[in-house]
PDB file of C-alpha atoms and ligand atoms in Angstrom:
ATOM      1  CA  MET A   1      93.410  22.478 118.665  1.00  0.00           C
ATOM      2  CA  GLU A   2      95.630  24.302 116.145  1.00  0.00           C
ATOM      3  CA  ILE A   3      96.822  27.128 116.239  1.00  0.00           C
ATOM      4  CA  MET A   4      97.462  28.884 112.848  1.00  0.00           C
ATOM      5  CA  LYS A   5      99.454  31.779 112.296  1.00  0.00           C
ATOM      6  CA  THR A   6      99.273  32.304 108.875  1.00  0.00           C
ATOM      7  CA  VAL A   7      96.724  33.359 106.142  1.00  0.00           C
ATOM      8  CA  GLU A   8      97.190  30.357 104.178  1.00  0.00           C
ATOM      9  CA  ASP A   9      97.995  27.573 106.415  1.00  0.00           C
ATOM     10  CA  MET A  10      94.269  28.725 107.718  1.00  0.00           C
ATOM     11  CA  GLN A  11      92.545  29.069 104.765  1.00  0.00           C
ATOM     12  CA  GLN A  12      94.405  25.546 103.604  1.00  0.00           C
ATOM     13  CA  TRP A  13      92.963  23.881 106.685  1.00  0.00           C
ATOM     14  CA  CYS A  14      89.337  25.623 106.369  1.00  0.00           C
ATOM     15  CA  LEU A  15      89.300  24.440 102.829  1.00  0.00           C
ATOM     16  CA  ILE A  16      89.805  20.548 103.958  1.00  0.00           C
ATOM     17  CA  GLN A  17      87.001  20.756 106.399  1.00  0.00           C
ATOM     18  CA  LYS A  18      84.560  22.113 104.084  1.00  0.00           C
ATOM     19  CA  ARG A  19      85.483  19.671 101.736  1.00  0.00           C
ATOM     20  CA  ALA A  20      84.875  16.970 104.544  1.00  0.00           C
ATOM     21  CA  GLY A  21      81.332  18.348 104.755  1.00  0.00           C
ATOM     22  CA  ARG A  22      81.864  19.885 108.280  1.00  0.00           C
ATOM     23  CA  SER A  23      79.892  23.120 109.095  1.00  0.00           C
ATOM     24  CA  ILE A  24      82.227  25.650 110.534  1.00  0.00           C
ATOM     25  CA  GLY A  25      81.487  28.363 113.230  1.00  0.00           C
ATOM     26  CA  LEU A  26      83.665  31.349 113.580  1.00  0.00           C
ATOM     27  CA  VAL A  27      83.739  33.512 116.429  1.00  0.00           C
ATOM     28  CA  PRO A  28      86.077  37.028 115.680  1.00  0.00           C
ATOM     29  CA  THR A  29      87.677  38.564 118.547  1.00  0.00           C
ATOM     30  CA  MET A  30      90.801  40.750 119.521  1.00  0.00           C
ATOM     31  CA  GLY A  31      91.600  38.283 122.226  1.00  0.00           C
ATOM     32  CA  TYR A  32      92.323  39.100 126.016  1.00  0.00           C
ATOM     33  CA  LEU A  33      89.433  36.836 126.553  1.00  0.00           C
ATOM     34  CA  HIS A  34      86.310  37.016 128.964  1.00  0.00           C
ATOM     35  CA  GLU A  35      83.027  35.436 129.498  1.00  0.00           C
ATOM     36  CA  GLY A  36      81.586  37.740 126.866  1.00  0.00           C
ATOM     37  CA  HIS A  37      83.525  36.121 124.461  1.00  0.00           C
ATOM     38  CA  LEU A  38      83.334  32.435 125.761  1.00  0.00           C
ATOM     39  CA  ALA A  39      79.664  33.044 125.140  1.00  0.00           C
ATOM     40  CA  LEU A  40      80.035  33.322 121.718  1.00  0.00           C
ATOM     41  CA  VAL A  41      82.309  30.625 121.715  1.00  0.00           C
ATOM     42  CA  ARG A  42      80.010  28.364 123.657  1.00  0.00           C
ATOM     43  CA  GLN A  43      77.077  29.017 121.162  1.00  0.00           C
ATOM     44  CA  ALA A  44      79.220  28.379 118.006  1.00  0.00           C
ATOM     45  CA  ARG A  45      80.204  24.658 119.929  1.00  0.00           C
ATOM     46  CA  GLN A  46      76.315  24.074 120.089  1.00  0.00           C
ATOM     47  CA  ASN A  47      75.653  25.020 116.574  1.00  0.00           C
ATOM     48  CA  CYS A  48      78.683  23.879 114.360  1.00  0.00           C
ATOM     49  CA  ASP A  49      81.050  21.095 113.470  1.00  0.00           C
ATOM     50  CA  ILE A  50      84.139  23.132 113.541  1.00  0.00           C
ATOM     51  CA  VAL A  51      84.931  26.064 115.700  1.00  0.00           C
ATOM     52  CA  ILE A  52      87.466  28.510 115.038  1.00  0.00           C
ATOM     53  CA  VAL A  53      88.217  31.616 117.129  1.00  0.00           C
ATOM     54  CA  SER A  54      90.213  34.666 115.564  1.00  0.00           C
ATOM     55  CA  ILE A  55      92.431  36.562 117.580  1.00  0.00           C
ATOM     56  CA  PHE A  56      93.830  39.830 115.944  1.00  0.00           C
ATOM     57  CA  VAL A  57      93.902  43.149 117.315  1.00  0.00           C
ATOM     58  CA  ASN A  58      93.493  44.630 114.018  1.00  0.00           C
ATOM     59  CA  PRO A  59      95.238  47.620 113.170  1.00  0.00           C
ATOM     60  CA  ILE A  60      93.127  49.535 110.794  1.00  0.00           C
ATOM     61  CA  GLN A  61      89.982  49.702 113.097  1.00  0.00           C
ATOM     62  CA  PHE A  62      91.714  51.837 115.289  1.00  0.00           C
ATOM     63  CA  GLY A  63      92.307  55.928 114.917  1.00  0.00           C
ATOM     64  CA  THR A  64      95.112  57.635 115.780  1.00  0.00           C
ATOM     65  CA  GLY A  65      95.223  58.644 119.696  1.00  0.00           C
ATOM     66  CA  GLU A  66      92.944  55.053 120.516  1.00  0.00           C
ATOM     67  CA  ASP A  67      94.343  52.290 122.285  1.00  0.00           C
ATOM     68  CA  PHE A  68      95.881  50.198 119.500  1.00  0.00           C
ATOM     69  CA  ASP A  69      99.239  50.048 121.316  1.00  0.00           C
ATOM     70  CA  GLU A  70      98.048  49.472 124.925  1.00  0.00           C
ATOM     71  CA  TYR A  71      95.604  46.951 124.224  1.00  0.00           C
ATOM     72  CA  PRO A  72      95.422  43.695 126.175  1.00  0.00           C
ATOM     73  CA  ARG A  73      97.185  40.888 124.393  1.00  0.00           C
ATOM     74  CA  ASP A  74      97.858  37.715 126.446  1.00  0.00           C
ATOM     75  CA  LEU A  75      97.579  34.400 123.687  1.00  0.00           C
ATOM     76  CA  THR A  76      98.765  32.202 125.810  1.00  0.00           C
ATOM     77  CA  ARG A  77      96.158  32.471 128.079  1.00  0.00           C
ATOM     78  CA  ASP A  78      93.630  32.684 125.579  1.00  0.00           C
ATOM     79  CA  SER A  79      94.743  29.439 124.118  1.00  0.00           C
ATOM     80  CA  GLU A  80      94.582  27.918 127.307  1.00  0.00           C
ATOM     81  CA  VAL A  81      90.907  29.131 128.145  1.00  0.00           C
ATOM     82  CA  LEU A  82      89.797  28.059 124.096  1.00  0.00           C
ATOM     83  CA  ARG A  83      91.634  24.707 124.626  1.00  0.00           C
ATOM     84  CA  GLN A  84      89.410  24.112 127.690  1.00  0.00           C
ATOM     85  CA  GLU A  85      85.984  25.039 125.372  1.00  0.00           C
ATOM     86  CA  ARG A  86      86.986  22.208 123.278  1.00  0.00           C
ATOM     87  CA  VAL A  87      87.844  24.985 120.467  1.00  0.00           C
ATOM     88  CA  ASP A  88      89.238  23.480 117.233  1.00  0.00           C
ATOM     89  CA  ALA A  89      91.476  26.314 115.879  1.00  0.00           C
ATOM     90  CA  ILE A  90      92.888  29.683 116.839  1.00  0.00           C
ATOM     91  CA  PHE A  91      93.974  31.974 113.872  1.00  0.00           C
ATOM     92  CA  ALA A  92      96.069  34.847 115.067  1.00  0.00           C
ATOM     93  CA  PRO A  93      97.766  36.271 111.940  1.00  0.00           C
ATOM     94  CA  LEU A  94     100.384  38.789 111.983  1.00  0.00           C
ATOM     95  CA  ALA A  95      98.989  41.974 110.999  1.00  0.00           C
ATOM     96  CA  SER A  96     101.859  41.992 107.948  1.00  0.00           C
ATOM     97  CA  ASP A  97     100.180  38.966 106.824  1.00  0.00           C
ATOM     98  CA  MET A  98      96.706  40.281 106.915  1.00  0.00           C
ATOM     99  CA  TYR A  99      98.150  43.615 105.229  1.00  0.00           C
ATOM    100  CA  PRO A 100     101.075  42.846 103.408  1.00  0.00           C
ATOM    101  CA  ARG A 101     103.006  45.604 101.750  1.00  0.00           C
ATOM    102  CA  GLY A 102     100.745  47.466  98.708  1.00  0.00           C
ATOM    103  CA  PHE A 103      97.323  46.076 100.612  1.00  0.00           C
ATOM    104  CA  ASN A 104      94.817  48.773  99.454  1.00  0.00           C
ATOM    105  CA  THR A 105      91.325  47.255  99.140  1.00  0.00           C
ATOM    106  CA  TYR A 106      88.695  47.998 101.482  1.00  0.00           C
ATOM    107  CA  VAL A 107      84.734  47.070 102.335  1.00  0.00           C
ATOM    108  CA  GLU A 108      82.789  49.749 103.809  1.00  0.00           C
ATOM    109  CA  VAL A 109      79.011  49.886 104.387  1.00  0.00           C
ATOM    110  CA  PHE A 110      77.214  52.953 104.392  1.00  0.00           C
ATOM    111  CA  GLY A 111      74.090  54.684 105.894  1.00  0.00           C
ATOM    112  CA  ASP A 112      72.789  55.446 109.197  1.00  0.00           C
ATOM    113  CA  VAL A 113      74.371  52.263 110.625  1.00  0.00           C
ATOM    114  CA  THR A 114      77.995  53.238 110.202  1.00  0.00           C
ATOM    115  CA  GLU A 115      76.946  57.124 110.350  1.00  0.00           C
ATOM    116  CA  LYS A 116      75.834  57.332 113.814  1.00  0.00           C
ATOM    117  CA  LEU A 117      76.579  56.248 117.431  1.00  0.00           C
ATOM    118  CA  CYS A 118      80.353  55.267 117.400  1.00  0.00           C
ATOM    119  CA  ALA A 119      80.904  56.402 113.838  1.00  0.00           C
ATOM    120  CA  ARG A 120      80.984  60.221 115.271  1.00  0.00           C
ATOM    121  CA  SER A 121      83.644  59.661 117.619  1.00  0.00           C
ATOM    122  CA  ARG A 122      85.301  56.724 115.974  1.00  0.00           C
ATOM    123  CA  PRO A 123      85.803  58.126 112.243  1.00  0.00           C
ATOM    124  CA  GLY A 124      86.716  54.708 110.023  1.00  0.00           C
ATOM    125  CA  HIS A 125      86.502  52.410 112.945  1.00  0.00           C
ATOM    126  CA  PHE A 126      83.553  50.478 110.878  1.00  0.00           C
ATOM    127  CA  LYS A 127      85.312  50.523 107.765  1.00  0.00           C
ATOM    128  CA  GLY A 128      88.074  48.687 109.545  1.00  0.00           C
ATOM    129  CA  VAL A 129      85.859  46.009 111.309  1.00  0.00           C
ATOM    130  CA  THR A 130      84.049  45.546 107.676  1.00  0.00           C
ATOM    131  CA  THR A 131      87.048  45.077 105.995  1.00  0.00           C
ATOM    132  CA  VAL A 132      88.924  42.824 108.561  1.00  0.00           C
ATOM    133  CA  CYS A 133      85.724  40.480 108.918  1.00  0.00           C
ATOM    134  CA  SER A 134      85.410  40.208 104.694  1.00  0.00           C
ATOM    135  CA  LYS A 135      89.055  38.809 104.951  1.00  0.00           C
ATOM    136  CA  LEU A 136      88.315  36.443 107.783  1.00  0.00           C
ATOM    137  CA  PHE A 137      85.074  35.175 106.226  1.00  0.00           C
ATOM    138  CA  HIS A 138      87.115  34.567 102.924  1.00  0.00           C
ATOM    139  CA  ILE A 139      89.979  32.643 105.002  1.00  0.00           C
ATOM    140  CA  CYS A 140      87.461  30.598 107.138  1.00  0.00           C
ATOM    141  CA  GLN A 141      84.662  29.943 104.951  1.00  0.00           C
ATOM    142  CA  PRO A 142      82.184  29.824 108.057  1.00  0.00           C
ATOM    143  CA  ASP A 143      78.475  28.948 108.119  1.00  0.00           C
ATOM    144  CA  ARG A 144      77.972  31.101 110.687  1.00  0.00           C
ATOM    145  CA  ALA A 145      79.612  34.140 112.447  1.00  0.00           C
ATOM    146  CA  TYR A 146      79.061  34.809 115.760  1.00  0.00           C
ATOM    147  CA  PHE A 147      79.048  38.713 117.183  1.00  0.00           C
ATOM    148  CA  GLY A 148      77.734  40.072 120.547  1.00  0.00           C
ATOM    149  CA  GLN A 149      75.146  42.472 120.772  1.00  0.00           C
ATOM    150  CA  LYS A 150      77.253  44.120 123.446  1.00  0.00           C
ATOM    151  CA  ASP A 151      78.344  45.834 120.213  1.00  0.00           C
ATOM    152  CA  ALA A 152      74.872  46.366 119.053  1.00  0.00           C
ATOM    153  CA  GLN A 153      76.259  48.622 116.343  1.00  0.00           C
ATOM    154  CA  GLN A 154      78.694  46.337 114.774  1.00  0.00           C
ATOM    155  CA  LEU A 155      76.384  43.418 114.499  1.00  0.00           C
ATOM    156  CA  LEU A 156      73.999  45.655 112.225  1.00  0.00           C
ATOM    157  CA  VAL A 157      76.633  46.528 110.050  1.00  0.00           C
ATOM    158  CA  MET A 158      77.988  42.939 109.763  1.00  0.00           C
ATOM    159  CA  GLN A 159      74.118  41.698 109.380  1.00  0.00           C
ATOM    160  CA  LYS A 160      74.147  44.654 106.731  1.00  0.00           C
ATOM    161  CA  MET A 161      77.205  43.712 105.077  1.00  0.00           C
ATOM    162  CA  VAL A 162      76.241  39.986 104.790  1.00  0.00           C
ATOM    163  CA  ARG A 163      73.050  40.922 103.295  1.00  0.00           C
ATOM    164  CA  ASP A 164      74.344  43.551 100.946  1.00  0.00           C
ATOM    165  CA  LEU A 165      77.416  41.876  99.815  1.00  0.00           C
ATOM    166  CA  ASN A 166      75.527  38.147  99.281  1.00  0.00           C
ATOM    167  CA  PHE A 167      78.023  36.338 101.956  1.00  0.00           C
ATOM    168  CA  PRO A 168      76.767  32.405 102.169  1.00  0.00           C
ATOM    169  CA  LEU A 169      77.054  32.612 106.074  1.00  0.00           C
ATOM    170  CA  GLU A 170      74.131  33.612 108.530  1.00  0.00           C
ATOM    171  CA  ILE A 171      75.460  36.191 111.538  1.00  0.00           C
ATOM    172  CA  VAL A 172      74.675  35.226 114.918  1.00  0.00           C
ATOM    173  CA  PRO A 173      73.804  37.414 117.681  1.00  0.00           C
ATOM    174  CA  VAL A 174      74.593  36.546 121.138  1.00  0.00           C
ATOM    175  CA  PRO A 175      73.457  38.462 124.384  1.00  0.00           C
ATOM    176  CA  ILE A 176      75.459  40.683 126.404  1.00  0.00           C
ATOM    177  CA  VAL A 177      77.316  39.074 129.510  1.00  0.00           C
ATOM    178  CA  ARG A 178      77.637  41.184 132.356  1.00  0.00           C
ATOM    179  CA  GLU A 179      79.928  41.104 135.710  1.00  0.00           C
ATOM    180  CA  PRO A 180      77.817  40.102 138.654  1.00  0.00           C
ATOM    181  CA  ASP A 181      77.030  43.825 139.521  1.00  0.00           C
ATOM    182  CA  GLY A 182      75.876  44.512 135.782  1.00  0.00           C
ATOM    183  CA  LEU A 183      79.000  46.008 133.888  1.00  0.00           C
ATOM    184  CA  ALA A 184      79.227  44.662 130.582  1.00  0.00           C
ATOM    185  CA  MET A 185      82.221  42.751 130.121  1.00  0.00           C
ATOM    186  CA  SER A 186      84.854  44.237 128.243  1.00  0.00           C
ATOM    187  CA  SER A 187      88.653  43.488 127.704  1.00  0.00           C
ATOM    188  CA  ARG A 188      89.094  47.414 128.361  1.00  0.00           C
ATOM    189  CA  ASN A 189      87.462  46.993 131.696  1.00  0.00           C
ATOM    190  CA  VAL A 190      91.021  46.240 132.869  1.00  0.00           C
ATOM    191  CA  TYR A 191      91.857  49.938 132.281  1.00  0.00           C
ATOM    192  CA  LEU A 192      89.888  51.236 134.929  1.00  0.00           C
ATOM    193  CA  SER A 193      90.856  52.402 138.112  1.00  0.00           C
ATOM    194  CA  PRO A 194      88.684  50.788 141.078  1.00  0.00           C
ATOM    195  CA  GLU A 195      86.798  53.819 141.743  1.00  0.00           C
ATOM    196  CA  GLU A 196      86.268  54.421 137.740  1.00  0.00           C
ATOM    197  CA  ARG A 197      85.535  51.031 137.911  1.00  0.00           C
ATOM    198  CA  ARG A 198      82.904  51.387 140.650  1.00  0.00           C
ATOM    199  CA  GLN A 199      81.161  54.433 138.982  1.00  0.00           C
ATOM    200  CA  ALA A 200      80.922  52.737 135.539  1.00  0.00           C
ATOM    201  CA  LEU A 201      78.156  50.796 136.977  1.00  0.00           C
ATOM    202  CA  VAL A 202      76.286  53.780 136.175  1.00  0.00           C
ATOM    203  CA  LEU A 203      75.850  52.627 132.599  1.00  0.00           C
ATOM    204  CA  TYR A 204      73.938  49.879 133.523  1.00  0.00           C
ATOM    205  CA  GLN A 205      72.135  51.331 135.946  1.00  0.00           C
ATOM    206  CA  SER A 206      71.010  54.010 133.911  1.00  0.00           C
ATOM    207  CA  LEU A 207      69.683  51.653 131.344  1.00  0.00           C
ATOM    208  CA  GLN A 208      67.887  49.871 134.284  1.00  0.00           C
ATOM    209  CA  GLU A 209      66.219  53.330 134.978  1.00  0.00           C
ATOM    210  CA  ALA A 210      65.012  53.842 131.732  1.00  0.00           C
ATOM    211  CA  GLN A 211      63.909  50.393 131.166  1.00  0.00           C
ATOM    212  CA  LYS A 212      61.182  51.039 134.594  1.00  0.00           C
ATOM    213  CA  LEU A 213      60.387  54.285 132.598  1.00  0.00           C
ATOM    214  CA  ILE A 214      59.354  52.570 129.602  1.00  0.00           C
ATOM    215  CA  ASN A 215      57.408  50.144 131.350  1.00  0.00           C
ATOM    216  CA  SER A 216      55.755  52.502 133.447  1.00  0.00           C
ATOM    217  CA  GLY A 217      54.277  53.753 130.106  1.00  0.00           C
ATOM    218  CA  GLU A 218      57.001  56.683 128.688  1.00  0.00           C
ATOM    219  CA  ARG A 219      57.687  56.589 125.242  1.00  0.00           C
ATOM    220  CA  LYS A 220      59.145  59.871 124.319  1.00  0.00           C
ATOM    221  CA  VAL A 221      63.064  59.577 123.434  1.00  0.00           C
ATOM    222  CA  GLU A 222      63.725  62.810 124.684  1.00  0.00           C
ATOM    223  CA  THR A 223      62.282  62.368 128.207  1.00  0.00           C
ATOM    224  CA  ILE A 224      64.114  58.748 128.047  1.00  0.00           C
ATOM    225  CA  LYS A 225      67.534  60.277 126.950  1.00  0.00           C
ATOM    226  CA  GLY A 226      66.991  62.739 129.643  1.00  0.00           C
ATOM    227  CA  LEU A 227      66.644  60.920 132.695  1.00  0.00           C
ATOM    228  CA  ILE A 228      69.630  58.303 131.392  1.00  0.00           C
ATOM    229  CA  ARG A 229      71.669  61.761 131.545  1.00  0.00           C
ATOM    230  CA  ASP A 230      70.738  62.925 134.613  1.00  0.00           C
ATOM    231  CA  CYS A 231      71.542  59.282 136.144  1.00  0.00           C
ATOM    232  CA  ILE A 232      75.002  59.266 134.217  1.00  0.00           C
ATOM    233  CA  GLU A 233      75.946  62.936 135.556  1.00  0.00           C
ATOM    234  CA  SER A 234      75.362  61.485 139.155  1.00  0.00           C
ATOM    235  CA  SER A 235      79.093  60.049 138.659  1.00  0.00           C
ATOM    236  CA  PRO A 236      81.472  62.650 138.788  1.00  0.00           C
ATOM    237  CA  LEU A 237      84.163  61.123 136.641  1.00  0.00           C
ATOM    238  CA  ALA A 238      81.857  59.985 133.538  1.00  0.00           C
ATOM    239  CA  ARG A 239      81.860  61.736 130.242  1.00  0.00           C
ATOM    240  CA  ILE A 240      79.123  61.540 128.170  1.00  0.00           C
ATOM    241  CA  ASP A 241      80.206  60.606 124.693  1.00  0.00           C
ATOM    242  CA  TYR A 242      76.597  59.846 123.556  1.00  0.00           C
ATOM    243  CA  ILE A 243      73.202  58.963 124.979  1.00  0.00           C
ATOM    244  CA  GLU A 244      70.717  57.879 121.854  1.00  0.00           C
ATOM    245  CA  ILE A 245      67.702  56.213 121.252  1.00  0.00           C
ATOM    246  CA  TYR A 246      67.156  54.544 117.531  1.00  0.00           C
ATOM    247  CA  ASP A 247      65.127  52.060 115.735  1.00  0.00           C
ATOM    248  CA  ALA A 248      66.902  48.480 116.589  1.00  0.00           C
ATOM    249  CA  ASP A 249      66.665  47.281 113.168  1.00  0.00           C
ATOM    250  CA  ASP A 250      68.631  50.310 111.188  1.00  0.00           C
ATOM    251  CA  LEU A 251      69.248  53.497 113.557  1.00  0.00           C
ATOM    252  CA  SER A 252      66.764  55.510 112.015  1.00  0.00           C
ATOM    253  CA  ASP A 253      65.464  58.063 114.332  1.00  0.00           C
ATOM    254  CA  ILE A 254      62.652  58.108 116.113  1.00  0.00           C
ATOM    255  CA  GLU A 255      60.693  60.238 118.292  1.00  0.00           C
ATOM    256  CA  GLU A 256      58.593  57.852 120.231  1.00  0.00           C
ATOM    257  CA  ILE A 257      59.540  54.027 121.234  1.00  0.00           C
ATOM    258  CA  ASP A 258      56.796  52.336 119.195  1.00  0.00           C
ATOM    259  CA  GLY A 259      58.135  48.727 118.432  1.00  0.00           C
ATOM    260  CA  ARG A 260      62.023  47.495 118.994  1.00  0.00           C
ATOM    261  CA  ALA A 261      64.331  50.549 119.727  1.00  0.00           C
ATOM    262  CA  LEU A 262      67.963  50.815 120.750  1.00  0.00           C
ATOM    263  CA  ILE A 263      69.096  52.478 123.976  1.00  0.00           C
ATOM    264  CA  ALA A 264      73.100  52.833 123.493  1.00  0.00           C
ATOM    265  CA  LEU A 265      75.477  54.529 125.515  1.00  0.00           C
ATOM    266  CA  ALA A 266      79.383  55.387 125.203  1.00  0.00           C
ATOM    267  CA  VAL A 267      80.931  57.051 128.321  1.00  0.00           C
ATOM    268  CA  LYS A 268      84.233  57.960 129.111  1.00  0.00           C
ATOM    269  CA  PHE A 269      85.838  57.149 132.403  1.00  0.00           C
ATOM    270  CA  GLY A 270      89.567  58.843 132.107  1.00  0.00           C
ATOM    271  CA  ASN A 271      90.749  57.518 129.078  1.00  0.00           C
ATOM    272  CA  THR A 272      88.609  54.422 128.888  1.00  0.00           C
ATOM    273  CA  ARG A 273      85.636  54.779 126.713  1.00  0.00           C
ATOM    274  CA  LEU A 274      83.141  52.369 127.657  1.00  0.00           C
ATOM    275  CA  ILE A 275      79.824  51.358 125.761  1.00  0.00           C
ATOM    276  CA  ASP A 276      76.563  49.960 126.560  1.00  0.00           C
ATOM    277  CA  ASN A 277      72.860  49.528 124.981  1.00  0.00           C
ATOM    278  CA  LEU A 278      69.686  47.688 125.838  1.00  0.00           C
ATOM    279  CA  LEU A 279      67.294  46.383 123.226  1.00  0.00           C
ATOM    280  CA  VAL A 280      63.411  47.510 124.292  1.00  0.00           C
ATOM    281  CA  GLU A 281      60.337  46.459 122.799  1.00  0.00           C
ATOM    282  CA  VAL A 282      56.988  47.701 123.085  1.00  0.00           C
TER     283      VAL A 282
HETATM  284  P1  LIG B 301      86.476  42.220 120.744  1.00  0.00           P
HETATM  285  O1  LIG B 301      87.262  41.449 121.229  1.00  0.00           O
HETATM  286  O2  LIG B 301      86.315  42.979 122.098  1.00  0.00           O
HETATM  287  O3  LIG B 301      86.485  42.590 119.528  1.00  0.00           O
HETATM  288  O4  LIG B 301      84.780  41.088 120.720  1.00  0.00           O
HETATM  289  C1  LIG B 301      84.604  39.971 120.013  1.00  0.00           C
HETATM  290  C2  LIG B 301      83.203  39.522 120.225  1.00  0.00           C
HETATM  291  O5  LIG B 301      82.882  39.041 121.593  1.00  0.00           O
HETATM  292  C3  LIG B 301      82.678  41.148 119.516  1.00  0.00           C
HETATM  293  O6  LIG B 301      81.543  40.229 119.023  1.00  0.00           O
HETATM  294  C4  LIG B 301      81.935  41.510 120.942  1.00  0.00           C
HETATM  295  O7  LIG B 301      80.645  41.700 120.236  1.00  0.00           O
HETATM  296  C5  LIG B 301      81.694  40.164 121.815  1.00  0.00           C
HETATM  297  N1  LIG B 301      81.779  40.511 123.019  1.00  0.00           N
HETATM  298  C6  LIG B 301      82.710  41.412 123.390  1.00  0.00           C
HETATM  299  N2  LIG B 301      81.918  41.446 125.181  1.00  0.00           N
HETATM  300  C7  LIG B 301      80.823  41.049 125.121  1.00  0.00           C
HETATM  301  C8  LIG B 301      80.288  40.836 126.192  1.00  0.00           C
HETATM  302  N3  LIG B 301      80.279  41.355 127.442  1.00  0.00           N
HETATM  303  N4  LIG B 301      78.735  40.004 126.375  1.00  0.00           N
HETATM  304  C9  LIG B 301      78.634  39.504 124.696  1.00  0.00           C
HETATM  305  N5  LIG B 301      79.358  39.386 123.765  1.00  0.00           N
HETATM  306  C10 LIG B 301      80.496  40.305 124.010  1.00  0.00           C
END
């Protein structure tokens, strides 16, 4: 397994792979890997000749006051895990190589997909994500890039960017991987105190309650959101950022569920902001 630390080395290596006719799968991550990330890696391993995992805590997708400095990092452990998954290369660049002095070009997707949900509490976040992923796509030239349904909005933004700008690659969605008790896996779960960790289960429980209500025939978005709110508010440590239900394909507003809908939550426990979601179809 190669570990590339410069843009130039990574780009050269990818060019050689492309010229040899090998298909490339890219898994963009911020590291501190868990089973959620590994689901993406395993999917890529099945579909592609070459698997590249990028590990880069991207400074431009963090706002002021967010957790860029504290974000957990462990490249040694991550490398060991990825070696066992038979990954071909890790790309772990320095921020100063990705954003050298004078860097001043950004890629931004507009519309509902970047104006709702996380965009409201994290202004500039998606512009940082689309810019870094554009760079990663140009450097690694993947045939496929793998993104988790855990970050459902990010997935929609990526699909739209690739479609709108004709990037020659396929965005492959991978389902959410959860802890045995239902909490969606996240590198940020390590921030939770034992009591916060216990109460954080309410995210998944509220989504399951919503699914039951929908199965029983309820379609009204306001009623379903009300049930989720009551459920989450039963946890004293939970502070709701948003509970929303939108059209699953473009995040447009809906009053009733008819077709595919995305139920998306963001809830803070202490300083830790957790997100979770459920795709429903009626
Ligand atoms: P991150 O390192 O948090 O930026 O995540 C890198 C990729 O892994 C993103 O595409 C995430 O959506 C995906 N991912 C993170 N956690 C999970 C999870 N629990 N299940 C599935 N995919 C995940």
